[in-house]
């Protein structure tokens, strides 16, 4: 029973972290039809900026509780600045190109940003552990868990509900849905598709940076973390279906619980479980669990 509780809690926490990152990736794909490899860099930039700010903040001996605000500020600033610059400065000139070209362009951006991070923060690791342990521990059926880790579940719920409400209960959200289903028709009736693209890319970038910033106190922030997360994020959105918000949630939950079970019961199969599940889903549903088939010109 204790093993089941440990797997369930760890799996939900891990799934929450993946969902925050994956929802940004699937939102960008759903609206802009771009498989954004640079999303991993936004995650890493969010983690590095939050780690650096937290380190500087605690050196000045300010109130510790305000460090959580720094994490949020770092994520929003990174997402808005880099998302806007990349979309307006590069991607808007590429929208009429083939999808493969866009993948290569975002991969090039990913490589550039990896070097930018090394030049800015060096190659040493950052460990901003302070915010994680400020909230203490909690016991669930006799098993201790860090409260900060469980707060990631709350973060995922807030992000998921906010995105759903934004899409379904606001006028800009409904315009965005119109662009998702028929970009050309939305353009003909006067929707500013370019502005929708910019806003969507910035929001997706903020979500990627948000995942990195709130994960920074849990990990050693070092070069290469963006590569690991983009692979996992792709697995999540492919399982759920590219462009589907509900699919991102279900995909994150499947990957999170599967990985937690492997870690506790068969550690050597941790990575195999993630990609094994993805392969199985694609064999049954090639477009993912919530994906929809689209017509393509050949």
Short mmCIF file of C-alpha atoms in Angstrom, two decimals:
data_model
loop_
_atom_site.label_atom_id
_atom_site.label_comp_id
_atom_site.label_asym_id
_atom_site.label_seq_id
_atom_site.Cartn_x
_atom_site.Cartn_y
_atom_site.Cartn_z
CA UNK A 1 0.00 0.00 0.00
CA UNK A 2 2.84 2.40 0.83
CA UNK A 3 4.47 1.69 -2.52
CA UNK A 4 1.17 2.45 -4.27
CA UNK A 5 0.85 5.79 -2.43
CA UNK A 6 4.46 6.69 -3.25
CA UNK A 7 3.97 5.85 -6.95
CA UNK A 8 0.66 7.75 -7.10
CA UNK A 9 1.96 10.93 -5.45
CA UNK A 10 5.30 10.95 -7.27
CA UNK A 11 3.55 10.23 -10.57
CA UNK A 12 1.04 13.06 -10.15
CA UNK A 13 3.78 15.53 -9.16
CA UNK A 14 5.90 14.53 -12.15
CA UNK A 15 2.87 14.68 -14.44
CA UNK A 16 2.03 18.18 -13.19
CA UNK A 17 5.52 19.39 -14.07
CA UNK A 18 5.32 17.82 -17.53
CA UNK A 19 1.85 19.27 -18.14
CA UNK A 20 2.94 22.86 -17.48
CA UNK A 21 5.70 22.47 -20.07
CA UNK A 22 3.75 20.32 -22.52
CA UNK A 23 0.69 22.60 -22.64
CA UNK A 24 2.84 25.44 -23.98
CA UNK A 25 4.28 23.19 -26.67
CA UNK A 26 0.90 21.83 -27.75
CA UNK A 27 -0.69 25.31 -27.71
CA UNK A 28 1.93 26.63 -30.14
CA UNK A 29 1.50 23.63 -32.41
CA UNK A 30 -2.29 23.79 -32.31
CA UNK A 31 -2.43 27.45 -33.36
CA UNK A 32 0.71 27.94 -35.44
CA UNK A 33 1.37 24.39 -36.65
CA UNK A 34 4.98 24.67 -35.47
CA UNK A 35 6.72 21.81 -33.68
CA UNK A 36 8.82 24.15 -31.56
CA UNK A 37 12.14 22.51 -30.63
CA UNK A 38 13.24 25.78 -29.00
CA UNK A 39 10.63 25.15 -26.28
CA UNK A 40 13.31 23.24 -24.39
CA UNK A 41 15.44 26.38 -24.38
CA UNK A 42 12.64 28.43 -22.83
CA UNK A 43 12.46 25.83 -20.07
CA UNK A 44 16.22 26.05 -19.51
CA UNK A 45 16.23 29.87 -19.64
CA UNK A 46 13.46 29.96 -17.05
CA UNK A 47 15.41 27.58 -14.81
CA UNK A 48 18.70 29.49 -15.14
CA UNK A 49 17.17 32.93 -14.62
CA UNK A 50 15.21 31.77 -11.57
CA UNK A 51 18.26 30.00 -10.10
CA UNK A 52 20.46 33.08 -10.59
CA UNK A 53 17.87 35.48 -9.16
CA UNK A 54 17.25 33.25 -6.13
CA UNK A 55 21.00 33.00 -5.48
CA UNK A 56 21.44 36.78 -5.64
CA UNK A 57 18.33 37.37 -3.54
CA UNK A 58 19.39 35.16 -0.64
CA UNK A 59 22.83 36.77 -0.59
CA UNK A 60 21.12 40.06 0.29
CA UNK A 61 19.24 38.53 3.26
CA UNK A 62 15.78 39.70 2.19
CA UNK A 63 12.54 38.00 3.41
CA UNK A 64 12.69 34.41 2.19
CA UNK A 65 9.00 34.15 1.25
CA UNK A 66 9.41 36.72 -1.53
CA UNK A 67 11.67 34.28 -3.41
CA UNK A 68 8.54 32.61 -4.82
CA UNK A 69 7.59 35.87 -6.50
CA UNK A 70 11.06 35.94 -8.08
CA UNK A 71 10.40 32.56 -9.67
CA UNK A 72 7.21 33.85 -11.29
CA UNK A 73 8.83 37.11 -12.40
CA UNK A 74 11.76 35.24 -13.97
CA UNK A 75 9.43 32.97 -15.95
CA UNK A 76 7.19 35.76 -17.26
CA UNK A 77 10.14 38.02 -18.17
CA UNK A 78 12.00 35.27 -20.04
CA UNK A 79 8.90 34.07 -21.88
CA UNK A 80 7.74 37.52 -22.95
CA UNK A 81 11.15 38.86 -24.00
CA UNK A 82 12.53 35.82 -25.82
CA UNK A 83 9.16 34.67 -27.16
CA UNK A 84 8.42 38.08 -28.68
CA UNK A 85 11.89 38.51 -30.16
CA UNK A 86 11.98 35.04 -31.75
CA UNK A 87 8.44 35.19 -33.15
CA UNK A 88 8.61 38.75 -34.49
CA UNK A 89 12.26 38.66 -35.46
CA UNK A 90 12.42 35.25 -37.13
CA UNK A 91 9.39 32.97 -37.24
CA UNK A 92 6.96 35.42 -38.85
CA UNK A 93 9.08 35.31 -41.99
CA UNK A 94 8.81 31.51 -42.12
CA UNK A 95 5.08 30.82 -41.84
CA UNK A 96 4.66 30.03 -45.53
CA UNK A 97 7.45 27.44 -45.44
CA UNK A 98 7.13 23.69 -45.05
CA UNK A 99 6.69 22.27 -41.52
CA UNK A 100 10.08 20.52 -41.73
CA UNK A 101 11.77 23.86 -42.42
CA UNK A 102 10.12 25.36 -39.34
CA UNK A 103 11.34 22.43 -37.22
CA UNK A 104 14.89 23.03 -38.48
CA UNK A 105 14.60 26.78 -37.78
CA UNK A 106 13.45 26.21 -34.20
CA UNK A 107 16.20 23.62 -33.76
CA UNK A 108 18.73 26.23 -34.88
CA UNK A 109 17.27 28.67 -32.34
CA UNK A 110 17.60 25.95 -29.70
CA UNK A 111 21.31 25.50 -30.46
CA UNK A 112 21.92 29.25 -30.41
CA UNK A 113 20.15 29.70 -27.08
CA UNK A 114 22.12 26.81 -25.57
CA UNK A 115 25.34 28.72 -26.29
CA UNK A 116 23.81 31.98 -25.07
CA UNK A 117 23.09 30.34 -21.72
CA UNK A 118 26.65 29.00 -21.45
CA UNK A 119 28.08 32.44 -22.24
CA UNK A 120 25.75 34.10 -19.73
CA UNK A 121 25.80 31.71 -16.77
CA UNK A 122 28.85 29.55 -17.51
CA UNK A 123 28.96 25.76 -17.40
CA UNK A 124 28.78 25.29 -13.63
CA UNK A 125 25.64 24.01 -11.95
CA UNK A 126 23.22 26.13 -9.93
CA UNK A 127 21.26 24.67 -7.02
CA UNK A 128 18.68 27.17 -5.68
CA UNK A 129 17.37 24.81 -3.01
CA UNK A 130 16.08 27.43 -0.53
CA UNK A 131 12.49 27.89 -1.82
CA UNK A 132 11.89 24.13 -1.84
CA UNK A 133 12.54 23.67 1.86
CA UNK A 134 10.89 26.84 3.16
CA UNK A 135 7.46 25.19 3.11
CA UNK A 136 8.59 22.10 5.02
CA UNK A 137 7.27 18.54 4.68
CA UNK A 138 3.90 16.83 4.91
CA UNK A 139 3.07 13.23 5.76
CA UNK A 140 0.72 11.21 3.55
CA UNK A 141 -0.14 7.81 5.06
CA UNK A 142 3.15 7.88 6.94
CA UNK A 143 5.28 8.83 3.92
CA UNK A 144 7.00 12.26 4.00
CA UNK A 145 6.69 14.54 0.98
CA UNK A 146 8.06 18.03 0.38
CA UNK A 147 5.21 20.56 0.29
CA UNK A 148 6.87 22.54 -2.53
CA UNK A 149 6.75 19.44 -4.76
CA UNK A 150 3.01 19.08 -4.13
CA UNK A 151 2.53 22.76 -5.02
CA UNK A 152 3.46 21.82 -8.59
CA UNK A 153 0.09 20.01 -8.74
CA UNK A 154 -1.65 23.25 -7.78
CA UNK A 155 0.39 25.13 -10.39
CA UNK A 156 -0.66 22.65 -13.09
CA UNK A 157 -4.33 23.00 -12.09
CA UNK A 158 -4.14 26.81 -12.18
CA UNK A 159 -2.40 26.76 -15.58
CA UNK A 160 -4.80 24.20 -17.06
CA UNK A 161 -7.94 25.95 -15.82
CA UNK A 162 -6.63 29.36 -16.90
CA UNK A 163 -5.85 28.15 -20.42
CA UNK A 164 -9.24 26.43 -20.71
CA UNK A 165 -11.12 29.51 -19.52
CA UNK A 166 -9.04 31.74 -21.75
CA UNK A 167 -9.85 29.63 -24.81
CA UNK A 168 -13.53 28.98 -24.13
CA UNK A 169 -14.79 31.95 -22.13
CA UNK A 170 -13.07 34.97 -23.69
CA UNK A 171 -13.38 36.66 -27.08
CA UNK A 172 -9.60 36.43 -27.86
CA UNK A 173 -9.77 32.74 -26.96
CA UNK A 174 -12.61 32.12 -29.38
CA UNK A 175 -10.71 33.97 -32.10
CA UNK A 176 -7.74 31.73 -31.36
CA UNK A 177 -9.93 28.63 -31.70
CA UNK A 178 -11.13 29.96 -35.04
CA UNK A 179 -7.53 30.25 -36.20
CA UNK A 180 -6.83 26.70 -35.02
CA UNK A 181 -9.67 25.21 -37.06
CA UNK A 182 -9.40 27.33 -40.22
CA UNK A 183 -6.60 29.86 -40.48
CA UNK A 184 -7.51 31.02 -44.03
CA UNK A 185 -11.19 31.56 -43.22
CA UNK A 186 -10.32 33.45 -40.03
CA UNK A 187 -8.05 35.71 -42.09
CA UNK A 188 -10.77 36.42 -44.65
CA UNK A 189 -13.28 37.55 -41.98
CA UNK A 190 -10.83 40.06 -40.53
CA UNK A 191 -9.06 38.20 -37.72
CA UNK A 192 -5.54 39.56 -37.19
CA UNK A 193 -3.81 36.18 -37.50
CA UNK A 194 -0.34 37.71 -37.12
CA UNK A 195 -1.25 39.18 -33.75
CA UNK A 196 -2.84 35.89 -32.66
CA UNK A 197 0.38 34.09 -33.61
CA UNK A 198 2.52 36.50 -31.60
CA UNK A 199 0.32 36.27 -28.50
CA UNK A 200 0.16 32.48 -28.74
CA UNK A 201 3.91 32.07 -29.10
CA UNK A 202 4.58 34.41 -26.17
CA UNK A 203 2.08 32.56 -23.95
CA UNK A 204 3.59 29.20 -24.94
CA UNK A 205 7.08 30.56 -24.21
CA UNK A 206 5.97 31.83 -20.79
CA UNK A 207 4.53 28.40 -19.94
CA UNK A 208 7.78 26.69 -20.94
CA UNK A 209 9.82 29.15 -18.85
CA UNK A 210 7.33 28.76 -15.98
CA UNK A 211 7.98 25.03 -15.90
CA UNK A 212 11.73 25.62 -15.80
CA UNK A 213 11.59 28.36 -13.17
CA UNK A 214 9.46 26.36 -10.73
CA UNK A 215 11.57 23.25 -11.35
CA UNK A 216 14.86 25.02 -10.62
CA UNK A 217 14.67 24.47 -6.80
CA UNK A 218 14.17 20.72 -7.41
CA UNK A 219 17.16 20.04 -9.67
CA UNK A 220 20.74 20.93 -10.43
CA UNK A 221 20.43 23.58 -13.13
CA UNK A 222 23.19 22.79 -15.60
CA UNK A 223 23.84 22.76 -19.37
CA UNK A 224 21.76 20.21 -21.26
CA UNK A 225 18.56 20.30 -19.20
CA UNK A 226 16.68 21.72 -22.19
CA UNK A 227 17.51 18.66 -24.30
CA UNK A 228 16.10 16.25 -21.75
CA UNK A 229 12.86 18.14 -21.26
CA UNK A 230 12.07 18.68 -24.94
CA UNK A 231 12.27 14.93 -25.54
CA UNK A 232 9.87 14.25 -22.65
CA UNK A 233 7.55 17.08 -23.70
CA UNK A 234 7.37 15.69 -27.23
CA UNK A 235 6.47 12.28 -25.80
CA UNK A 236 3.66 13.84 -23.74
CA UNK A 237 2.08 15.80 -26.60
CA UNK A 238 2.46 12.93 -29.07
CA UNK A 239 0.70 10.54 -26.69
CA UNK A 240 -2.11 13.01 -26.03
CA UNK A 241 -2.35 14.28 -29.60
CA UNK A 242 -0.58 17.32 -31.06
CA UNK A 243 -2.59 20.47 -30.49
CA UNK A 244 -4.91 19.03 -27.81
CA UNK A 245 -4.95 20.63 -24.34
CA UNK A 246 -6.85 17.69 -22.84
CA UNK A 247 -4.41 15.37 -24.60
CA UNK A 248 -1.47 17.14 -22.96
CA UNK A 249 -3.05 16.57 -19.53
CA UNK A 250 -3.78 12.89 -20.17
CA UNK A 251 -0.39 12.33 -21.82
CA UNK A 252 1.41 13.95 -18.88
CA UNK A 253 -0.54 11.79 -16.42
CA UNK A 254 0.26 8.59 -18.34
CA UNK A 255 3.96 9.43 -18.59
CA UNK A 256 4.15 10.61 -14.98
CA UNK A 257 2.51 7.53 -13.47
CA UNK A 258 4.38 5.17 -15.81
CA UNK A 259 7.74 6.70 -14.95
CA UNK A 260 6.98 6.72 -11.19
CA UNK A 261 6.01 3.05 -11.31
CA UNK A 262 9.21 2.20 -13.17
CA UNK A 263 11.39 4.19 -10.75
CA UNK A 264 9.91 2.43 -7.72
CA UNK A 265 9.55 -1.08 -9.18
CA UNK A 266 12.01 -1.42 -12.08
CA UNK A 267 14.46 1.53 -12.20
CA UNK A 268 16.39 0.28 -15.22
CA UNK A 269 13.23 0.52 -17.34
CA UNK A 270 12.53 4.20 -16.55
CA UNK A 271 13.17 5.60 -20.04
CA UNK A 272 11.85 2.51 -21.80
CA UNK A 273 8.45 2.92 -20.14
CA UNK A 274 7.99 6.47 -21.47
CA UNK A 275 8.81 5.65 -25.07
CA UNK A 276 7.24 2.20 -24.87
CA UNK A 277 3.91 3.79 -23.93
CA UNK A 278 4.30 6.35 -26.73
CA UNK A 279 4.95 3.58 -29.27
CA UNK A 280 1.96 1.57 -28.08
CA UNK A 281 -0.37 4.58 -28.30
CA UNK A 282 0.81 5.49 -31.79
CA UNK A 283 0.31 1.91 -32.98
CA UNK A 284 -3.33 2.08 -31.88
CA UNK A 285 -4.01 5.77 -32.58
CA UNK A 286 -1.43 7.32 -34.96
CA UNK A 287 -2.66 10.85 -34.18
CA UNK A 288 -2.53 10.38 -30.40
CA UNK A 289 -5.33 9.82 -27.92
CA UNK A 290 -7.06 13.17 -28.55
CA UNK A 291 -5.50 14.12 -31.86
CA UNK A 292 -7.53 14.54 -35.02
CA UNK A 293 -6.58 13.52 -38.52
CA UNK A 294 -5.88 16.38 -40.91
CA UNK A 295 -5.82 16.55 -44.67
CA UNK A 296 -2.43 17.11 -46.26
CA UNK A 297 -1.44 17.97 -49.79
CA UNK A 298 0.88 15.43 -51.38
#
